[in-house]
Coordinates of C-alpha atoms and ligand atoms in Angstrom, one line a residue:
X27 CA 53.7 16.2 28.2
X28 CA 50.8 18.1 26.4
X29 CA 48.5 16.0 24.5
X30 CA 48.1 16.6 20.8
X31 CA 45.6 16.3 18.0
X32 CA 45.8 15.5 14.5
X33 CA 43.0 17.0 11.7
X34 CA 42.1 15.8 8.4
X35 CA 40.5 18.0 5.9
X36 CA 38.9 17.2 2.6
X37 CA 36.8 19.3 0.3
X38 CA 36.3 22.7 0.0
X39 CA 37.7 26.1 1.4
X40 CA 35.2 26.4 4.0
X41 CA 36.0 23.1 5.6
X42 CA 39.6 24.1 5.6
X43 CA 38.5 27.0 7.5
X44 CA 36.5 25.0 9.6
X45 CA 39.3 22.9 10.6
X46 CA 41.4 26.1 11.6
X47 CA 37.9 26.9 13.8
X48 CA 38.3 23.1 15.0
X49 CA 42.1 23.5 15.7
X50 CA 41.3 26.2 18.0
X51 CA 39.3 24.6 20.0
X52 CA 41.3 21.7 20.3
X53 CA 44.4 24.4 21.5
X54 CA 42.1 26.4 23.7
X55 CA 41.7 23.1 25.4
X56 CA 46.0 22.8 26.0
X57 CA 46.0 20.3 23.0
X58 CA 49.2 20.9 20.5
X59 CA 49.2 20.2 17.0
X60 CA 50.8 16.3 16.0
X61 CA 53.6 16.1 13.7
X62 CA 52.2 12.4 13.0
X63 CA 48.9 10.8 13.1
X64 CA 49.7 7.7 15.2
X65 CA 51.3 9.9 18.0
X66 CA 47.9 12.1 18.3
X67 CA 45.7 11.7 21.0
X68 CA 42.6 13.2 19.3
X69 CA 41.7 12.8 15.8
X70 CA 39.2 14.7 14.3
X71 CA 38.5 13.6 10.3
X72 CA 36.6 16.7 9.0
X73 CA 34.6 15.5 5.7
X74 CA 33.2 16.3 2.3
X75 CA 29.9 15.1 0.4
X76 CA 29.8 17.2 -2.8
X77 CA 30.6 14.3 -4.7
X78 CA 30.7 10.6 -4.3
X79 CA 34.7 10.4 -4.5
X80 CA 35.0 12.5 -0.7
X81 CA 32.7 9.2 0.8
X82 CA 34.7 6.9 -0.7
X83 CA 37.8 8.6 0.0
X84 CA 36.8 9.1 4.0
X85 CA 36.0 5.5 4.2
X86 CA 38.9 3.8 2.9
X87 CA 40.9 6.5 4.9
X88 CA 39.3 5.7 8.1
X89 CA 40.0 2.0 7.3
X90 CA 44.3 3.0 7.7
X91 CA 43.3 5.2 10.7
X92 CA 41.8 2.3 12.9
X93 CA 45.5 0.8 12.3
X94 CA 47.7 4.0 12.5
X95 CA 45.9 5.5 16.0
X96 CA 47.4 4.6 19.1
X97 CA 45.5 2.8 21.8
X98 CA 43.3 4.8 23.8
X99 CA 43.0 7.7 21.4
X100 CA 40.0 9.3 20.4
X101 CA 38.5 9.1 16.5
X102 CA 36.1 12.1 15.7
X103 CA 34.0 12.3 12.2
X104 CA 32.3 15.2 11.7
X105 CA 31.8 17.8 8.4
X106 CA 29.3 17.5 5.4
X107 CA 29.2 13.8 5.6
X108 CA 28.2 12.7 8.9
X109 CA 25.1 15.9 8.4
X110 CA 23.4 13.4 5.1
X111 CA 20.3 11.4 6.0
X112 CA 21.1 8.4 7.4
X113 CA 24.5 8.8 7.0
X114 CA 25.9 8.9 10.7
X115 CA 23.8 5.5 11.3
X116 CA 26.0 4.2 8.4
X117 CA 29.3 5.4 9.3
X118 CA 28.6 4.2 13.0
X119 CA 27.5 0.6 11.8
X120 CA 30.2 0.0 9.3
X121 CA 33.3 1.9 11.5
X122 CA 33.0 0.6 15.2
X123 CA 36.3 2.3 16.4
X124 CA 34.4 5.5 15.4
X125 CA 34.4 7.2 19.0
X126 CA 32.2 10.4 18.2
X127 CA 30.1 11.5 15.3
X128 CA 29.2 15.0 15.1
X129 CA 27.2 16.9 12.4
X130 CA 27.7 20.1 10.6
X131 CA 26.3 22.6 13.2
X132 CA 27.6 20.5 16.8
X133 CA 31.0 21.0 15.4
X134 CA 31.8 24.4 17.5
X135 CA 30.9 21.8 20.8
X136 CA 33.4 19.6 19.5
X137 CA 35.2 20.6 23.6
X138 CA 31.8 19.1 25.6
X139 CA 32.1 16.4 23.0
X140 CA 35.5 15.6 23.6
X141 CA 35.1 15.8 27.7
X142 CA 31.7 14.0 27.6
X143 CA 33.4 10.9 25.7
X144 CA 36.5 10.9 28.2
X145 CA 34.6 11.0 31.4
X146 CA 32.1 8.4 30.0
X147 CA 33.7 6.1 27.5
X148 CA 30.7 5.9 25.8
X149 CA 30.7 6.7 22.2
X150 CA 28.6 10.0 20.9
X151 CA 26.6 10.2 18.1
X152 CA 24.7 13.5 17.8
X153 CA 23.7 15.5 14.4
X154 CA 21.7 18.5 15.0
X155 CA 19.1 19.2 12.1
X156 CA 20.1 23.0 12.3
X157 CA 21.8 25.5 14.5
X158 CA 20.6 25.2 18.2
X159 CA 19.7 29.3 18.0
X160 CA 18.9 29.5 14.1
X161 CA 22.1 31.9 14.7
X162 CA 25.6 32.0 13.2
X163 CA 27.9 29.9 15.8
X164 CA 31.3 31.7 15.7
X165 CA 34.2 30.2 17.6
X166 CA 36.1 32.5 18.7
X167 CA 39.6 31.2 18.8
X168 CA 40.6 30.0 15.3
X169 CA 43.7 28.4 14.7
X170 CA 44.9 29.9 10.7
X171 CA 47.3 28.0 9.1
X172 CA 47.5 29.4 5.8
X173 CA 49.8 31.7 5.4
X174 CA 49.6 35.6 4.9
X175 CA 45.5 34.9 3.8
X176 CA 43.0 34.6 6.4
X177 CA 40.3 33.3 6.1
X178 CA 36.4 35.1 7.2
X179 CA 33.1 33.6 7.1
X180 CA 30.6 35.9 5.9
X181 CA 27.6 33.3 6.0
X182 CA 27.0 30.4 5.9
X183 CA 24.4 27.8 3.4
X184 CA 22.5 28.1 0.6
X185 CA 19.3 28.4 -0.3
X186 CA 19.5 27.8 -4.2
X187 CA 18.9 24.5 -4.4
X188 CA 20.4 23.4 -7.6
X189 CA 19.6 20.5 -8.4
X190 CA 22.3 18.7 -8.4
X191 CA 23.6 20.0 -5.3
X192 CA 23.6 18.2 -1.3
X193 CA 25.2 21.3 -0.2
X194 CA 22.0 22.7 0.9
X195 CA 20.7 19.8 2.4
X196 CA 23.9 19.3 4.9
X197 CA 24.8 23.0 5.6
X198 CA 21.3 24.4 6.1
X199 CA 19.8 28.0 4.7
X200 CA 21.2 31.1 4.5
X201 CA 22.1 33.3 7.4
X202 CA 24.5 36.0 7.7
X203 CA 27.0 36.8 10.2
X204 CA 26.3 40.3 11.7
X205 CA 28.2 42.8 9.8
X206 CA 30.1 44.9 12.5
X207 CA 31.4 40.8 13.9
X208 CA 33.1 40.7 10.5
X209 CA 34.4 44.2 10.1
X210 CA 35.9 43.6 13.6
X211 CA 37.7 40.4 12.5
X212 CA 38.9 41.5 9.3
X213 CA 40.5 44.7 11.7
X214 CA 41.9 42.1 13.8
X215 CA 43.6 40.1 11.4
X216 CA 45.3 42.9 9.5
X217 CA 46.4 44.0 13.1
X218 CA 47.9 40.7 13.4
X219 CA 49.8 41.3 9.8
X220 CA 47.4 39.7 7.2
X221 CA 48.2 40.7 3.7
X222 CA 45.0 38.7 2.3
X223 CA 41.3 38.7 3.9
X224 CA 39.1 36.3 1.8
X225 CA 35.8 36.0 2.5
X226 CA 33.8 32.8 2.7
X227 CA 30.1 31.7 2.1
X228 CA 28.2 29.3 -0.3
X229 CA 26.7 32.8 -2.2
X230 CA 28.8 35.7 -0.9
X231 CA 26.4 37.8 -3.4
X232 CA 23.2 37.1 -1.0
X233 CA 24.9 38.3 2.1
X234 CA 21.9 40.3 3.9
X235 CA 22.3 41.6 7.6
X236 CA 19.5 43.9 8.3
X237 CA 19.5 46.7 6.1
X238 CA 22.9 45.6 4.7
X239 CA 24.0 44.2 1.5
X240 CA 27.2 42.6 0.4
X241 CA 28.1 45.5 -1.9
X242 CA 27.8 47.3 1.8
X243 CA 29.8 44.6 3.4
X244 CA 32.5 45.3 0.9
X245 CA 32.6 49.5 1.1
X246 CA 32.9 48.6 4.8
X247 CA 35.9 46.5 4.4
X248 CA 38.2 49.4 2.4
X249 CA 40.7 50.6 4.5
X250 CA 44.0 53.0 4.1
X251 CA 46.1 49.8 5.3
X252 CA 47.2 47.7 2.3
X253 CA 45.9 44.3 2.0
X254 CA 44.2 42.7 -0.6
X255 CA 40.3 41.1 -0.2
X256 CA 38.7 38.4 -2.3
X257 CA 35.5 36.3 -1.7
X258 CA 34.1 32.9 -3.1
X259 CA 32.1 32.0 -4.1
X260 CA 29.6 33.8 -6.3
X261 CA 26.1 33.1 -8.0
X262 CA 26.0 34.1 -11.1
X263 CA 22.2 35.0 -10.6
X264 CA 23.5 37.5 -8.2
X265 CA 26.2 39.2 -9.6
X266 CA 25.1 42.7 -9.8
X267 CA 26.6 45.6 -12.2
X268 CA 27.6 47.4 -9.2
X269 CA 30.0 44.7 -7.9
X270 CA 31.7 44.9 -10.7
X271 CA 32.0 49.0 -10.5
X272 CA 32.7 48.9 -7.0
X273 CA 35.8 46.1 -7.7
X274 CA 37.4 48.1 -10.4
X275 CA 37.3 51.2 -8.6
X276 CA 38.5 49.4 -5.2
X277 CA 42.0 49.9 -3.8
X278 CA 41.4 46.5 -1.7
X279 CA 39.4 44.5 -3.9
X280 CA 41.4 42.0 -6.0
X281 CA 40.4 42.0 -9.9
X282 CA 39.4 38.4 -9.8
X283 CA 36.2 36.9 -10.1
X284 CA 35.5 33.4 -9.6
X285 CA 31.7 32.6 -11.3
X286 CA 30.6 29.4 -11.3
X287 CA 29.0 28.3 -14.7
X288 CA 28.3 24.4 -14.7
X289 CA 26.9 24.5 -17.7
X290 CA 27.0 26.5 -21.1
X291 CA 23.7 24.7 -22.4
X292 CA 20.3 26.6 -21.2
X293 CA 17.9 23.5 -21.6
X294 CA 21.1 21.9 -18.9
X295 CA 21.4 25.0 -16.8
X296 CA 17.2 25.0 -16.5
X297 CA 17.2 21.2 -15.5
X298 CA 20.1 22.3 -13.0
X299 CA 17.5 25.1 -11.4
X300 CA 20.5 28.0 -11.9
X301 CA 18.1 30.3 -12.9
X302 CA 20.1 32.0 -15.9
X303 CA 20.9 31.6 -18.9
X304 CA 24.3 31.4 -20.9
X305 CA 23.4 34.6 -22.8
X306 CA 22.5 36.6 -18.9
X307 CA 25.6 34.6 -17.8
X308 CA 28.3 36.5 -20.9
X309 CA 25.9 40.1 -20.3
X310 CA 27.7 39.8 -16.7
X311 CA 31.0 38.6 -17.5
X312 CA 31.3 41.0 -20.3
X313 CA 30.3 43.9 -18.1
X314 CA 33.2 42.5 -15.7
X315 CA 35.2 42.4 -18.5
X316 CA 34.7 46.4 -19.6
X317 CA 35.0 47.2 -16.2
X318 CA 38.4 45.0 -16.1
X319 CA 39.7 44.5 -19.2
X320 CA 42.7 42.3 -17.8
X321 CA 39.9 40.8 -14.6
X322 CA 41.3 36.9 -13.8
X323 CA 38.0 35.2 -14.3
X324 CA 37.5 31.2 -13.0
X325 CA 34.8 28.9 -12.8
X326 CA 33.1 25.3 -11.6
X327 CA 31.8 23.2 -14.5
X328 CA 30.1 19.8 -14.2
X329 CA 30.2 17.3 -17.3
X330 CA 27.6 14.3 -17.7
X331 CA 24.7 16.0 -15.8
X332 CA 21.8 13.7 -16.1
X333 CA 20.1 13.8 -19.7
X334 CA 22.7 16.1 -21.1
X335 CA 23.7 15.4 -24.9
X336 CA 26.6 15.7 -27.5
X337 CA 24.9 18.7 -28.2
X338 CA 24.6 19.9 -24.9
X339 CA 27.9 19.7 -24.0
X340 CA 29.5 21.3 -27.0
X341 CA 27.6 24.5 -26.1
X342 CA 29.7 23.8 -22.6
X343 CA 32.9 23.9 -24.8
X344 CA 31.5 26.9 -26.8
X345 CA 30.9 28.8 -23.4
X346 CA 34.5 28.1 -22.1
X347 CA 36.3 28.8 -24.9
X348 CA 34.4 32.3 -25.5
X349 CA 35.0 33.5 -21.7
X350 CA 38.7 32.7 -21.9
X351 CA 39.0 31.5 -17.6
X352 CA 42.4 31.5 -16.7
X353 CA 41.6 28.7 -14.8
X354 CA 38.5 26.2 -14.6
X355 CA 37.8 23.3 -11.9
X356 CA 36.1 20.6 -14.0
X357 CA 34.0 17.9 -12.4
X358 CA 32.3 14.9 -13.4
X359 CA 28.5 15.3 -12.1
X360 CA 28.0 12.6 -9.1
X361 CA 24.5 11.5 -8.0
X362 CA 24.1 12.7 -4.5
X363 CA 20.8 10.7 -2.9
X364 CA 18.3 13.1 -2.1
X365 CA 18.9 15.6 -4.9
X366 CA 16.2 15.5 -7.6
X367 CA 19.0 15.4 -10.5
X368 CA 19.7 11.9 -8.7
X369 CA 16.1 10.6 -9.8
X370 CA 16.8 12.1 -13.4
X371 CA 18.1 9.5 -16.8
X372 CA 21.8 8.8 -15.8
X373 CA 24.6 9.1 -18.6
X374 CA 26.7 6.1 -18.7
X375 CA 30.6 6.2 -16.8
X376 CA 32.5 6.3 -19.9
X377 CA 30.6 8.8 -22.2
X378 CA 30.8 11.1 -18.5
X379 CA 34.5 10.7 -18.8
X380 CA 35.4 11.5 -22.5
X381 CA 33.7 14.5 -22.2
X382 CA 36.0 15.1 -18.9
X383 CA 39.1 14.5 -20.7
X384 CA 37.9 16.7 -23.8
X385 CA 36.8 19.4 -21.7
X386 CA 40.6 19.4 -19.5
X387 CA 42.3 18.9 -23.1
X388 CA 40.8 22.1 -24.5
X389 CA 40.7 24.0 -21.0
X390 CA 44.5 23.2 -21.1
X391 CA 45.0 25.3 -24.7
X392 CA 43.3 28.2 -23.3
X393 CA 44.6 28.8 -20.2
X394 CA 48.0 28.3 -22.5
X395 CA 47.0 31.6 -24.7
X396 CA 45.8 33.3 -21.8
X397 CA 49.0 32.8 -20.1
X398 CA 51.3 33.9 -22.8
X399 CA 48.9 37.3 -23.2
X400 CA 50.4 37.9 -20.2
X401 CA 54.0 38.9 -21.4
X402 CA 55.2 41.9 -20.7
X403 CA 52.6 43.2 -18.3
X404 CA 53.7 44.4 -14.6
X405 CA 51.8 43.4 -11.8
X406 CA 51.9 43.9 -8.0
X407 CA 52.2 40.6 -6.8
X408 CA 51.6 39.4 -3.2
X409 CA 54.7 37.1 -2.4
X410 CA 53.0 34.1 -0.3
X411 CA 55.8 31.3 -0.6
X412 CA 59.7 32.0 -1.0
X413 CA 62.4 28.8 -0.9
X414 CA 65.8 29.4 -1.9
X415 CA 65.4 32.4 -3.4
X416 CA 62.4 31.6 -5.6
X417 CA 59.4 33.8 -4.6
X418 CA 56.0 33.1 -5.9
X419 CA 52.5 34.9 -5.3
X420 CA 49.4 35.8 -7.2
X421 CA 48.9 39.4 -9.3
X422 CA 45.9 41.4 -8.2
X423 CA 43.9 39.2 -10.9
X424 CA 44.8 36.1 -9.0
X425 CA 47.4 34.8 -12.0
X426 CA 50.4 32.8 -10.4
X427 CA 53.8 34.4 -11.3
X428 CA 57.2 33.3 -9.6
X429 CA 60.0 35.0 -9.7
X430 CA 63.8 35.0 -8.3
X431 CA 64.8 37.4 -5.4
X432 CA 67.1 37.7 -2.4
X433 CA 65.3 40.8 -1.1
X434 CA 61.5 40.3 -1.2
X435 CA 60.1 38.5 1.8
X436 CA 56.6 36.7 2.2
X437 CA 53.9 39.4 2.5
X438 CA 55.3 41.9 0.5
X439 CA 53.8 43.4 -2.4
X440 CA 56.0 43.6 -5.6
X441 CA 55.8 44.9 -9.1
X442 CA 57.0 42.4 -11.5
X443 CA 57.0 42.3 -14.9
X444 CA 55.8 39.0 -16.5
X445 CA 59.3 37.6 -19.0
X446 CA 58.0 34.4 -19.9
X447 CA 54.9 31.8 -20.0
X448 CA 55.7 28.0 -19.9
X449 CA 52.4 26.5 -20.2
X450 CA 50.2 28.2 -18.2
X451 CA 52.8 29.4 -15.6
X452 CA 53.9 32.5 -15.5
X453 CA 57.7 33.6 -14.5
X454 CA 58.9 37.2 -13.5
X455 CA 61.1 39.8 -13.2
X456 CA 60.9 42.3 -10.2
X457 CA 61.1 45.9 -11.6
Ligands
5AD1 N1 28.6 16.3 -8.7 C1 29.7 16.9 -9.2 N2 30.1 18.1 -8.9 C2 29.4 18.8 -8.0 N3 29.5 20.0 -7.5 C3 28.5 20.3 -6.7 N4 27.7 19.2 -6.6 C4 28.2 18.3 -7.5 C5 27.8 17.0 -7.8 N5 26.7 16.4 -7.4 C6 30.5 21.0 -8.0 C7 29.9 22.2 -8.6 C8 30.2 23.2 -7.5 C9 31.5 22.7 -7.0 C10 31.9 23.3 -5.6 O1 31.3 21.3 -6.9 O2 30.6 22.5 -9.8 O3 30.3 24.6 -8.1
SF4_2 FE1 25.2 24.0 -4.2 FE2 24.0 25.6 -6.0 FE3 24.1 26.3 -3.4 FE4 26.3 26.3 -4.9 S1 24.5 27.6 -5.2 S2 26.1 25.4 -2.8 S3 26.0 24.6 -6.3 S4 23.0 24.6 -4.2

């Protein structure tokens, strides 16, 4: 009987690509997929560090995985986590029946990994400081498991160095994959029936390969066959007037844009090192926004950032309720050791999480109106889930609409008028 594997995933898109990279290896070495955790005979935890809640999480979680794992199995941490200072010494101290810890940039050896710790028995702890070759590692055989959209990295860290940020400290700086690798890929996949490419990178907007620029990249990636592309995540820093021309004239391009804020006080945004300000930040989006007049726009914000006031705060709520996102991930800001904003004056647990709860609360009323603005407008909408006749996809401005149909299948492209908002979801006719 073939041997199987099981993967966990937390945080972030990339890591859920990185699993798909990490189920293919795992295949390419005759391993099939587990239906259950206890009957795998590899399992590979794949974490997060953004914030203090992904730790905590992966700990407690590899707490039921020592008692869920069958004998003789073998435990594998890698991702974000085990890449902090000192933190693979941790993890190997407090979690014994830990077989291998691997960093950030061993993860496409995860194979030798594998085969070193079953010939030897011996466990394996090894956390390279940066890429062996100061080169993009690309596996080549990556196992997608998410639907019609495939995911493509385009680069990988960050150089930005916000200030609240670990990011750059666990995933290295910036470096691009070459562009003609990533044109060939993208080819690939919409050979193999793709309807959705989305590209992937901690600042898609610095993508630099030689002479070429991500603006390049994207003319690259037009193409007669229909498919729709997106990209995440953006700086707003680096968000050029041209992007915004090139995605409203695009055939391919989806009229989304998601544009991470944080903050919508500049004394906040200047302690965060983000290197604009919230006037620069609503020239951009408004240039989007003649470009697009119905562009999808979303964003990160962070509440309780060290030092930041009543004051401070309200010009968050002032930002979010001029820029109208139809949808906004809201976070409470967690120290991350080793970030200066971690050696800044702290704001106590509760005031962090009323302003939370405020910021959600009037988040929710927006996204209501922007919803029911909606009404009556047709959109081609990529069908990616259907279940008993219910179809549901997003509009080329990433708005989820669902609808009813016998004859649309997954990965078709429909024009559906929007009847009614409940909330902020959208239903649909097809027309
Ligand atoms: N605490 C809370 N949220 C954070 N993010 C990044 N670092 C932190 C932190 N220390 C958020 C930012 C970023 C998103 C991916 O995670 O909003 O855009
Ligand atoms: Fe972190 Fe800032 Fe880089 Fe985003 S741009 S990954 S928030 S350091």
């Amino acid at each position: 009987m073939n041997k199987s594997y099981f993967i966990y995933t937390y945080g972030c898109q990339m890591n859920v690509h990185e699993s798909e990279k990490l189920a293919g290896i795992l295949s390419g070495m005759g391993y099939i997929e587990a239906q259950d955790v206890s009957d795998a005979d590899i399992i590979v935890m794949n974490t997060c560090c953004v914030r203090e809640t992904a730790e905590t999480k992966v700990y407690g979680h590899l707490g039921r995985i020592k008692s869920q794992k069958k004998p003789g199995s073998v435990l594998a941490v890698c991702g974000c986590m085990t890449q902090q200072q000192g933190a693979a010494d941790r993890l190997v101290k407090r979690c014994g029946f830990v077989d291998i810890v691997i960093g950030t940039f061993n993860q496409p050896r995860l194979c030798d990994y594998i085969n070193e710790f079953l010939h030897t028995g011996t466990r394996i702890v090894e956390v390279w400081a940066s890429e062996n070759d100061g080169d993009c590692a690309e596996t080549s055989n990556v196992k997608r498991s998410s639907g019609i959209n495939a995911w493509v990295n385009i680069m990988y860290g960050c150089n930005n160095f916000c200030t609240y940020c670990i990011v750059p400290y666990v995933r290295g700086r910036e470096r691009s994959r070459p562009i003609d690798d990533i044109i060939s890929d993208v080819d690939g996949l919409l050979s193999d029936g793709y309807k959705q490419i989305t590209l992937l990178g901690q600042n898609v907007n610095s993508y630099s390969y030689k002479d070429k620029t991500f603006i390049d990249l994207l003319k690259s990636l037009e193409s007669d066959k229909k498919y729709r592309l997106k990209f995440m995540t953006s700086h707003p820093k680096d968000v050029s007037p041209e992007l915004a021309s090139l995605m409203a004239q695009s055939k391919t391009l989806a009229k989304n844009l998601h544009l991470p804020v944080q903050s919508g006080s500049n004394r906040i945004l200047s302690e965060m090192n983000r290197r604009y300000t919230r006037e620069q930040y609503f020239d951009k989006i408004s240039r989007f926004k003649q470009e697009m007049p119905d562009i999808g726009l979303s964003s990160d914000i962070m509440v309780g950032f060290p030092t930041e006031t009543e004051e401070d705060f309200v010009q968050t709520l002032d930002l979010v309720e001029r820029v109208k996102y139809n949808n906004l991930f809201m976070f409470i800001y967690s120290r991350r050791s080793g970030t200066p904003a971690d050696k800044m004056p702290q704001l106590d647990y509760a005031t962090k999480q009323k302003r939370i709860d405020r910021l959600i609360k009037f988040q929710f009323e927006i996204s209501k109106a922007v919803a029911a603005e909606k009404i009556g407008k047709v959109y081609e909408v990529l069908v990616s889930d259907k279940t008993d006749g219910k179809c549901y996809g997003k509009a080329e401005n990433d708005i989820a609409i669902s609808f009813k149909s016998d004859t649309v299948n997954v990965g078709d492209f429909v024009s559906v008028k929007v009847a009614s908002a409940k909330n902020a979801n959208l239903t649909g006719e097809v027309i």
